[in-house]
Amino acid sequence: SHKLLLLDEPLGALDRKLREQTQFELVNIIKKVGVTCVMVTHDQEEAMIMADRIAVMQEGRFLQVGRPGEIYETPNCLFVAGFIGDVNLFKGTVEVDQPDHVVIGSPECQHFVSHGITGTMGMQVSIALRPEKICLQEQEPTLEQRESAAEHGHNSAAGTIDGVAYFGKFTLFHVKLDSGMVLKALRENAARHEDKQLVRGQRVVAWWDGSDVVVLTS
């Protein structure tokens, strides 16, 4: 008969570095043995590393079940979007509803979504945008930087850098937009020394691609 193993917070007592090493070792052992494991954890990063499939629960109810990439990139509701990883959430109203694109108005900007949604004109929606999807620069993005010409004038908002946190492999920026919303943006530090450093107090434009926007109706 098929064996099922339950692991309840198995690595909770380990320090961070030892836990990271043990996570990969445990996954390799489980795959070699060939046993199916259900692991309970409140550590979202641990779930993303170890799981083939993740089930996000709230008050005893499954909200979404899928591969880690699906849960992260296409959350199906506000709770899942906020529970797995960092996310920026906008509130807006559907102003253009076409089969191949949608435009959503918000106090921050006009959001161009490069796919259709299940919704109606005038519908109130939320927009989820991951910090690593956001580009920061001193001027508006050019047409050449855009995925399509239709996005020009959309998906961008001006603001002032309100905080900078350096984490080695990436830098986290807090950008206070002119609307008052604080936006989180991540920049990967691929090179040891960047030509142009962004600093606290600097005016910038935050922008993103329409294909990276997730529209949530619940």
PDB file of C-alpha atoms in Angstrom:
ATOM      1  CA  SER A   1       0.000   0.000   0.000  1.00  0.00           C
ATOM      2  CA  HIS A   2       1.085   3.597  -0.625  1.00  0.00           C
ATOM      3  CA  LYS A   3       2.762   5.180   2.394  1.00  0.00           C
ATOM      4  CA  LEU A   4       2.019   8.729   3.537  1.00  0.00           C
ATOM      5  CA  LEU A   5       4.294  10.552   5.977  1.00  0.00           C
ATOM      6  CA  LEU A   6       3.208  13.596   7.982  1.00  0.00           C
ATOM      7  CA  LEU A   7       5.882  16.160   8.911  1.00  0.00           C
ATOM      8  CA  ASP A   8       4.745  18.879  11.313  1.00  0.00           C
ATOM      9  CA  GLU A   9       7.220  21.797  11.449  1.00  0.00           C
ATOM     10  CA  PRO A  10      10.168  19.339  11.185  1.00  0.00           C
ATOM     11  CA  LEU A  11      12.905  21.985  10.992  1.00  0.00           C
ATOM     12  CA  GLY A  12      11.465  24.642  13.284  1.00  0.00           C
ATOM     13  CA  ALA A  13      14.156  24.263  15.978  1.00  0.00           C
ATOM     14  CA  LEU A  14      17.137  24.766  13.633  1.00  0.00           C
ATOM     15  CA  ASP A  15      18.976  28.034  13.030  1.00  0.00           C
ATOM     16  CA  ARG A  16      18.584  29.651   9.618  1.00  0.00           C
ATOM     17  CA  LYS A  17      21.733  28.390   7.865  1.00  0.00           C
ATOM     18  CA  LEU A  18      21.420  24.835   9.165  1.00  0.00           C
ATOM     19  CA  ARG A  19      17.738  24.823   8.234  1.00  0.00           C
ATOM     20  CA  GLU A  20      18.500  25.881   4.641  1.00  0.00           C
ATOM     21  CA  GLN A  21      21.061  23.080   4.272  1.00  0.00           C
ATOM     22  CA  THR A  22      18.761  20.494   5.870  1.00  0.00           C
ATOM     23  CA  GLN A  23      15.796  21.474   3.666  1.00  0.00           C
ATOM     24  CA  PHE A  24      17.558  20.352   0.493  1.00  0.00           C
ATOM     25  CA  GLU A  25      18.946  17.217   2.134  1.00  0.00           C
ATOM     26  CA  LEU A  26      15.496  16.245   3.403  1.00  0.00           C
ATOM     27  CA  VAL A  27      13.919  16.748  -0.024  1.00  0.00           C
ATOM     28  CA  ASN A  28      16.591  14.515  -1.625  1.00  0.00           C
ATOM     29  CA  ILE A  29      16.022  11.782   0.975  1.00  0.00           C
ATOM     30  CA  ILE A  30      12.240  11.883   0.494  1.00  0.00           C
ATOM     31  CA  LYS A  31      12.573  11.600  -3.284  1.00  0.00           C
ATOM     32  CA  LYS A  32      15.047   8.699  -3.015  1.00  0.00           C
ATOM     33  CA  VAL A  33      12.789   6.788  -0.619  1.00  0.00           C
ATOM     34  CA  GLY A  34       9.780   7.501  -2.815  1.00  0.00           C
ATOM     35  CA  VAL A  35       7.364   8.256  -0.010  1.00  0.00           C
ATOM     36  CA  THR A  36       4.700  10.944  -0.219  1.00  0.00           C
ATOM     37  CA  CYS A  37       4.992  13.545   2.533  1.00  0.00           C
ATOM     38  CA  VAL A  38       2.519  16.108   3.793  1.00  0.00           C
ATOM     39  CA  MET A  39       4.444  18.849   5.569  1.00  0.00           C
ATOM     40  CA  VAL A  40       2.801  21.453   7.778  1.00  0.00           C
ATOM     41  CA  THR A  41       4.707  24.743   8.033  1.00  0.00           C
ATOM     42  CA  HIS A  42       4.080  28.433   8.664  1.00  0.00           C
ATOM     43  CA  ASP A  43       7.352  29.302   6.907  1.00  0.00           C
ATOM     44  CA  GLN A  44       6.330  30.304   3.380  1.00  0.00           C
ATOM     45  CA  GLU A  45       9.921  30.235   2.097  1.00  0.00           C
ATOM     46  CA  GLU A  46      10.374  26.694   3.423  1.00  0.00           C
ATOM     47  CA  ALA A  47       7.204  25.598   1.635  1.00  0.00           C
ATOM     48  CA  MET A  48       8.433  27.131  -1.644  1.00  0.00           C
ATOM     49  CA  ILE A  49      11.772  25.305  -1.350  1.00  0.00           C
ATOM     50  CA  MET A  50      10.536  21.880  -0.312  1.00  0.00           C
ATOM     51  CA  ALA A  51       7.127  21.343  -1.883  1.00  0.00           C
ATOM     52  CA  ASP A  52       6.123  19.953  -5.259  1.00  0.00           C
ATOM     53  CA  ARG A  53       2.604  21.208  -4.510  1.00  0.00           C
ATOM     54  CA  ILE A  54       1.467  23.762  -1.937  1.00  0.00           C
ATOM     55  CA  ALA A  55      -1.954  24.046  -0.332  1.00  0.00           C
ATOM     56  CA  VAL A  56      -2.647  27.439   1.239  1.00  0.00           C
ATOM     57  CA  MET A  57      -5.169  27.197   4.079  1.00  0.00           C
ATOM     58  CA  GLN A  58      -7.200  29.786   5.962  1.00  0.00           C
ATOM     59  CA  GLU A  59      -9.444  28.861   8.871  1.00  0.00           C
ATOM     60  CA  GLY A  60      -9.353  25.181   7.888  1.00  0.00           C
ATOM     61  CA  ARG A  61     -10.270  25.811   4.239  1.00  0.00           C
ATOM     62  CA  PHE A  62      -8.083  25.300   1.159  1.00  0.00           C
ATOM     63  CA  LEU A  63      -7.870  28.551  -0.810  1.00  0.00           C
ATOM     64  CA  GLN A  64      -5.463  27.437  -3.539  1.00  0.00           C
ATOM     65  CA  VAL A  65      -3.516  24.284  -4.378  1.00  0.00           C
ATOM     66  CA  GLY A  66      -0.755  24.242  -6.994  1.00  0.00           C
ATOM     67  CA  ARG A  67       2.936  24.194  -7.787  1.00  0.00           C
ATOM     68  CA  PRO A  68       5.063  26.795  -5.966  1.00  0.00           C
ATOM     69  CA  GLY A  69       5.437  28.871  -9.144  1.00  0.00           C
ATOM     70  CA  GLU A  70       1.675  28.893  -9.715  1.00  0.00           C
ATOM     71  CA  ILE A  71       0.912  29.948  -6.148  1.00  0.00           C
ATOM     72  CA  TYR A  72       3.477  32.766  -6.305  1.00  0.00           C
ATOM     73  CA  GLU A  73       2.902  34.081  -9.834  1.00  0.00           C
ATOM     74  CA  THR A  74      -0.871  33.599 -10.157  1.00  0.00           C
ATOM     75  CA  PRO A  75      -2.520  33.788  -6.717  1.00  0.00           C
ATOM     76  CA  ASN A  76      -6.281  33.380  -6.924  1.00  0.00           C
ATOM     77  CA  CYS A  77      -7.245  35.743  -4.082  1.00  0.00           C
ATOM     78  CA  LEU A  78      -5.966  38.560  -1.869  1.00  0.00           C
ATOM     79  CA  PHE A  79      -5.097  36.267   1.036  1.00  0.00           C
ATOM     80  CA  VAL A  80      -2.866  33.993  -1.047  1.00  0.00           C
ATOM     81  CA  ALA A  81      -1.184  36.962  -2.764  1.00  0.00           C
ATOM     82  CA  GLY A  82      -0.290  38.506   0.592  1.00  0.00           C
ATOM     83  CA  PHE A  83       0.565  35.247   2.357  1.00  0.00           C
ATOM     84  CA  ILE A  84       3.190  33.960  -0.088  1.00  0.00           C
ATOM     85  CA  GLY A  85       6.045  36.451  -0.513  1.00  0.00           C
ATOM     86  CA  ASP A  86       5.983  40.252  -0.591  1.00  0.00           C
ATOM     87  CA  VAL A  87       3.431  41.951  -2.807  1.00  0.00           C
ATOM     88  CA  ASN A  88       2.247  45.455  -3.659  1.00  0.00           C
ATOM     89  CA  LEU A  89      -1.550  45.760  -3.719  1.00  0.00           C
ATOM     90  CA  PHE A  90      -3.415  48.495  -5.605  1.00  0.00           C
ATOM     91  CA  LYS A  91      -7.153  49.161  -5.520  1.00  0.00           C
ATOM     92  CA  GLY A  92      -8.795  50.108  -8.797  1.00  0.00           C
ATOM     93  CA  THR A  93     -11.779  50.062 -11.148  1.00  0.00           C
ATOM     94  CA  VAL A  94     -12.076  48.325 -14.519  1.00  0.00           C
ATOM     95  CA  GLU A  95     -12.280  51.070 -17.177  1.00  0.00           C
ATOM     96  CA  VAL A  96     -11.567  49.057 -20.357  1.00  0.00           C
ATOM     97  CA  ASP A  97     -12.568  45.402 -20.649  1.00  0.00           C
ATOM     98  CA  GLN A  98     -11.430  43.679 -23.853  1.00  0.00           C
ATOM     99  CA  PRO A  99     -10.726  39.976 -24.546  1.00  0.00           C
ATOM    100  CA  ASP A 100      -6.980  40.624 -24.984  1.00  0.00           C
ATOM    101  CA  HIS A 101      -6.397  43.466 -22.521  1.00  0.00           C
ATOM    102  CA  VAL A 102      -7.852  45.404 -19.601  1.00  0.00           C
ATOM    103  CA  VAL A 103      -7.251  48.913 -18.279  1.00  0.00           C
ATOM    104  CA  ILE A 104      -7.774  49.517 -14.570  1.00  0.00           C
ATOM    105  CA  GLY A 105      -7.775  53.000 -13.089  1.00  0.00           C
ATOM    106  CA  SER A 106      -6.325  53.663  -9.649  1.00  0.00           C
ATOM    107  CA  PRO A 107      -5.091  56.755  -7.761  1.00  0.00           C
ATOM    108  CA  GLU A 108      -1.501  55.699  -8.569  1.00  0.00           C
ATOM    109  CA  CYS A 109      -1.772  55.217 -12.346  1.00  0.00           C
ATOM    110  CA  GLN A 110      -3.616  53.564 -15.224  1.00  0.00           C
ATOM    111  CA  HIS A 111      -2.841  49.840 -15.145  1.00  0.00           C
ATOM    112  CA  PHE A 112      -2.641  48.125 -18.539  1.00  0.00           C
ATOM    113  CA  VAL A 113      -3.120  44.359 -18.188  1.00  0.00           C
ATOM    114  CA  SER A 114      -2.011  42.456 -21.298  1.00  0.00           C
ATOM    115  CA  HIS A 115      -4.666  39.747 -21.017  1.00  0.00           C
ATOM    116  CA  GLY A 116      -8.392  39.509 -20.423  1.00  0.00           C
ATOM    117  CA  ILE A 117      -9.989  38.905 -17.027  1.00  0.00           C
ATOM    118  CA  THR A 118     -13.230  37.503 -15.680  1.00  0.00           C
ATOM    119  CA  GLY A 119     -14.866  40.771 -14.781  1.00  0.00           C
ATOM    120  CA  THR A 120     -17.098  43.607 -15.937  1.00  0.00           C
ATOM    121  CA  MET A 121     -16.844  47.317 -16.622  1.00  0.00           C
ATOM    122  CA  GLY A 122     -16.823  49.376 -13.439  1.00  0.00           C
ATOM    123  CA  MET A 123     -15.925  46.393 -11.287  1.00  0.00           C
ATOM    124  CA  GLN A 124     -13.814  47.069  -8.173  1.00  0.00           C
ATOM    125  CA  VAL A 125     -10.665  44.926  -8.224  1.00  0.00           C
ATOM    126  CA  SER A 126      -7.294  44.569  -6.554  1.00  0.00           C
ATOM    127  CA  ILE A 127      -4.001  44.488  -8.436  1.00  0.00           C
ATOM    128  CA  ALA A 128      -1.089  42.415  -7.137  1.00  0.00           C
ATOM    129  CA  LEU A 129       2.443  43.272  -8.227  1.00  0.00           C
ATOM    130  CA  ARG A 130       5.587  41.578  -6.901  1.00  0.00           C
ATOM    131  CA  PRO A 131       8.492  43.879  -5.857  1.00  0.00           C
ATOM    132  CA  GLU A 132      10.983  42.181  -8.207  1.00  0.00           C
ATOM    133  CA  LYS A 133       8.778  42.988 -11.220  1.00  0.00           C
ATOM    134  CA  ILE A 134       9.197  46.756 -10.686  1.00  0.00           C
ATOM    135  CA  CYS A 135      11.890  48.804 -12.465  1.00  0.00           C
ATOM    136  CA  LEU A 136      13.142  52.068 -10.974  1.00  0.00           C
ATOM    137  CA  GLN A 137      14.779  54.837 -13.001  1.00  0.00           C
ATOM    138  CA  GLU A 138      15.004  58.603 -13.138  1.00  0.00           C
ATOM    139  CA  GLN A 139      12.807  59.074 -16.208  1.00  0.00           C
ATOM    140  CA  GLU A 140       9.679  57.613 -17.772  1.00  0.00           C
ATOM    141  CA  PRO A 141      10.281  54.328 -19.632  1.00  0.00           C
ATOM    142  CA  THR A 142      10.761  54.678 -23.369  1.00  0.00           C
ATOM    143  CA  LEU A 143       8.736  52.879 -26.022  1.00  0.00           C
ATOM    144  CA  GLU A 144      11.710  50.582 -26.573  1.00  0.00           C
ATOM    145  CA  GLN A 145      11.617  49.489 -22.935  1.00  0.00           C
ATOM    146  CA  ARG A 146       7.952  48.602 -23.101  1.00  0.00           C
ATOM    147  CA  GLU A 147       6.537  45.180 -23.972  1.00  0.00           C
ATOM    148  CA  SER A 148       4.150  46.867 -26.415  1.00  0.00           C
ATOM    149  CA  ALA A 149       3.327  50.380 -27.594  1.00  0.00           C
ATOM    150  CA  ALA A 150      -0.141  50.038 -26.012  1.00  0.00           C
ATOM    151  CA  GLU A 151       1.458  50.159 -22.553  1.00  0.00           C
ATOM    152  CA  HIS A 152       3.051  53.565 -23.097  1.00  0.00           C
ATOM    153  CA  GLY A 153       1.602  55.954 -20.529  1.00  0.00           C
ATOM    154  CA  HIS A 154       0.397  53.103 -18.346  1.00  0.00           C
ATOM    155  CA  ASN A 155       1.926  51.056 -15.522  1.00  0.00           C
ATOM    156  CA  SER A 156       4.199  53.793 -14.208  1.00  0.00           C
ATOM    157  CA  ALA A 157       4.103  56.120 -11.214  1.00  0.00           C
ATOM    158  CA  ALA A 158       6.430  58.819  -9.941  1.00  0.00           C
ATOM    159  CA  GLY A 159       7.619  59.022  -6.361  1.00  0.00           C
ATOM    160  CA  THR A 160      10.499  59.561  -3.959  1.00  0.00           C
ATOM    161  CA  ILE A 161      12.756  56.878  -2.512  1.00  0.00           C
ATOM    162  CA  ASP A 162      11.861  56.764   1.179  1.00  0.00           C
ATOM    163  CA  GLY A 163      14.051  53.851   2.271  1.00  0.00           C
ATOM    164  CA  VAL A 164      16.923  51.695   1.018  1.00  0.00           C
ATOM    165  CA  ALA A 165      17.963  48.328   2.485  1.00  0.00           C
ATOM    166  CA  TYR A 166      20.994  46.489   1.099  1.00  0.00           C
ATOM    167  CA  PHE A 167      20.861  42.676   1.382  1.00  0.00           C
ATOM    168  CA  GLY A 168      23.903  41.712  -0.696  1.00  0.00           C
ATOM    169  CA  LYS A 169      22.322  39.887  -3.624  1.00  0.00           C
ATOM    170  CA  PHE A 170      19.533  42.463  -3.866  1.00  0.00           C
ATOM    171  CA  THR A 171      18.511  45.906  -2.633  1.00  0.00           C
ATOM    172  CA  LEU A 172      15.023  46.664  -1.347  1.00  0.00           C
ATOM    173  CA  PHE A 173      13.622  50.148  -2.038  1.00  0.00           C
ATOM    174  CA  HIS A 174      10.605  51.790  -0.456  1.00  0.00           C
ATOM    175  CA  VAL A 175       9.218  54.379  -2.861  1.00  0.00           C
ATOM    176  CA  LYS A 176       6.597  56.825  -1.622  1.00  0.00           C
ATOM    177  CA  LEU A 177       4.448  57.531  -4.663  1.00  0.00           C
ATOM    178  CA  ASP A 178       2.864  60.923  -5.222  1.00  0.00           C
ATOM    179  CA  SER A 179      -0.511  59.317  -4.375  1.00  0.00           C
ATOM    180  CA  GLY A 180       0.835  58.536  -0.880  1.00  0.00           C
ATOM    181  CA  MET A 181       1.147  54.776  -1.418  1.00  0.00           C
ATOM    182  CA  VAL A 182       4.481  53.186  -0.437  1.00  0.00           C
ATOM    183  CA  LEU A 183       5.724  50.776  -3.097  1.00  0.00           C
ATOM    184  CA  LYS A 184       8.272  48.016  -2.483  1.00  0.00           C
ATOM    185  CA  ALA A 185      10.747  47.388  -5.318  1.00  0.00           C
ATOM    186  CA  LEU A 186      13.652  44.938  -5.506  1.00  0.00           C
ATOM    187  CA  ARG A 187      16.768  45.458  -7.591  1.00  0.00           C
ATOM    188  CA  GLU A 188      19.157  42.558  -8.070  1.00  0.00           C
ATOM    189  CA  ASN A 189      22.803  43.444  -7.453  1.00  0.00           C
ATOM    190  CA  ALA A 190      24.226  41.512 -10.394  1.00  0.00           C
ATOM    191  CA  ALA A 191      27.410  43.600 -10.574  1.00  0.00           C
ATOM    192  CA  ARG A 192      29.671  44.419  -7.635  1.00  0.00           C
ATOM    193  CA  HIS A 193      29.595  48.137  -8.362  1.00  0.00           C
ATOM    194  CA  GLU A 194      26.687  49.721 -10.213  1.00  0.00           C
ATOM    195  CA  ASP A 195      27.256  52.737 -12.448  1.00  0.00           C
ATOM    196  CA  LYS A 196      24.331  54.607 -10.922  1.00  0.00           C
ATOM    197  CA  GLN A 197      23.199  54.139  -7.321  1.00  0.00           C
ATOM    198  CA  LEU A 198      19.680  55.109  -6.301  1.00  0.00           C
ATOM    199  CA  VAL A 199      19.586  56.870  -2.930  1.00  0.00           C
ATOM    200  CA  ARG A 200      17.098  57.967  -0.299  1.00  0.00           C
ATOM    201  CA  GLY A 201      15.320  61.191  -1.219  1.00  0.00           C
ATOM    202  CA  GLN A 202      15.809  60.713  -4.973  1.00  0.00           C
ATOM    203  CA  ARG A 203      12.899  61.222  -7.389  1.00  0.00           C
ATOM    204  CA  VAL A 204      12.258  58.132  -9.512  1.00  0.00           C
ATOM    205  CA  VAL A 205       9.701  56.558 -11.812  1.00  0.00           C
ATOM    206  CA  ALA A 206       8.521  53.050 -10.920  1.00  0.00           C
ATOM    207  CA  TRP A 207       7.252  51.017 -13.865  1.00  0.00           C
ATOM    208  CA  TRP A 208       6.344  47.446 -14.767  1.00  0.00           C
ATOM    209  CA  ASP A 209       5.059  45.277 -17.602  1.00  0.00           C
ATOM    210  CA  GLY A 210       1.384  44.502 -18.139  1.00  0.00           C
ATOM    211  CA  SER A 211       2.096  40.767 -18.213  1.00  0.00           C
ATOM    212  CA  ASP A 212       3.349  40.948 -14.592  1.00  0.00           C
ATOM    213  CA  VAL A 213       0.095  42.399 -13.243  1.00  0.00           C
ATOM    214  CA  VAL A 214      -2.243  39.979 -11.434  1.00  0.00           C
ATOM    215  CA  VAL A 215      -5.879  41.113 -11.150  1.00  0.00           C
ATOM    216  CA  LEU A 216      -7.762  39.808  -8.107  1.00  0.00           C
ATOM    217  CA  THR A 217     -11.534  39.911  -7.776  1.00  0.00           C
ATOM    218  CA  SER A 218     -11.765  38.198  -4.371  1.00  0.00           C
TER     219      SER A 218
END
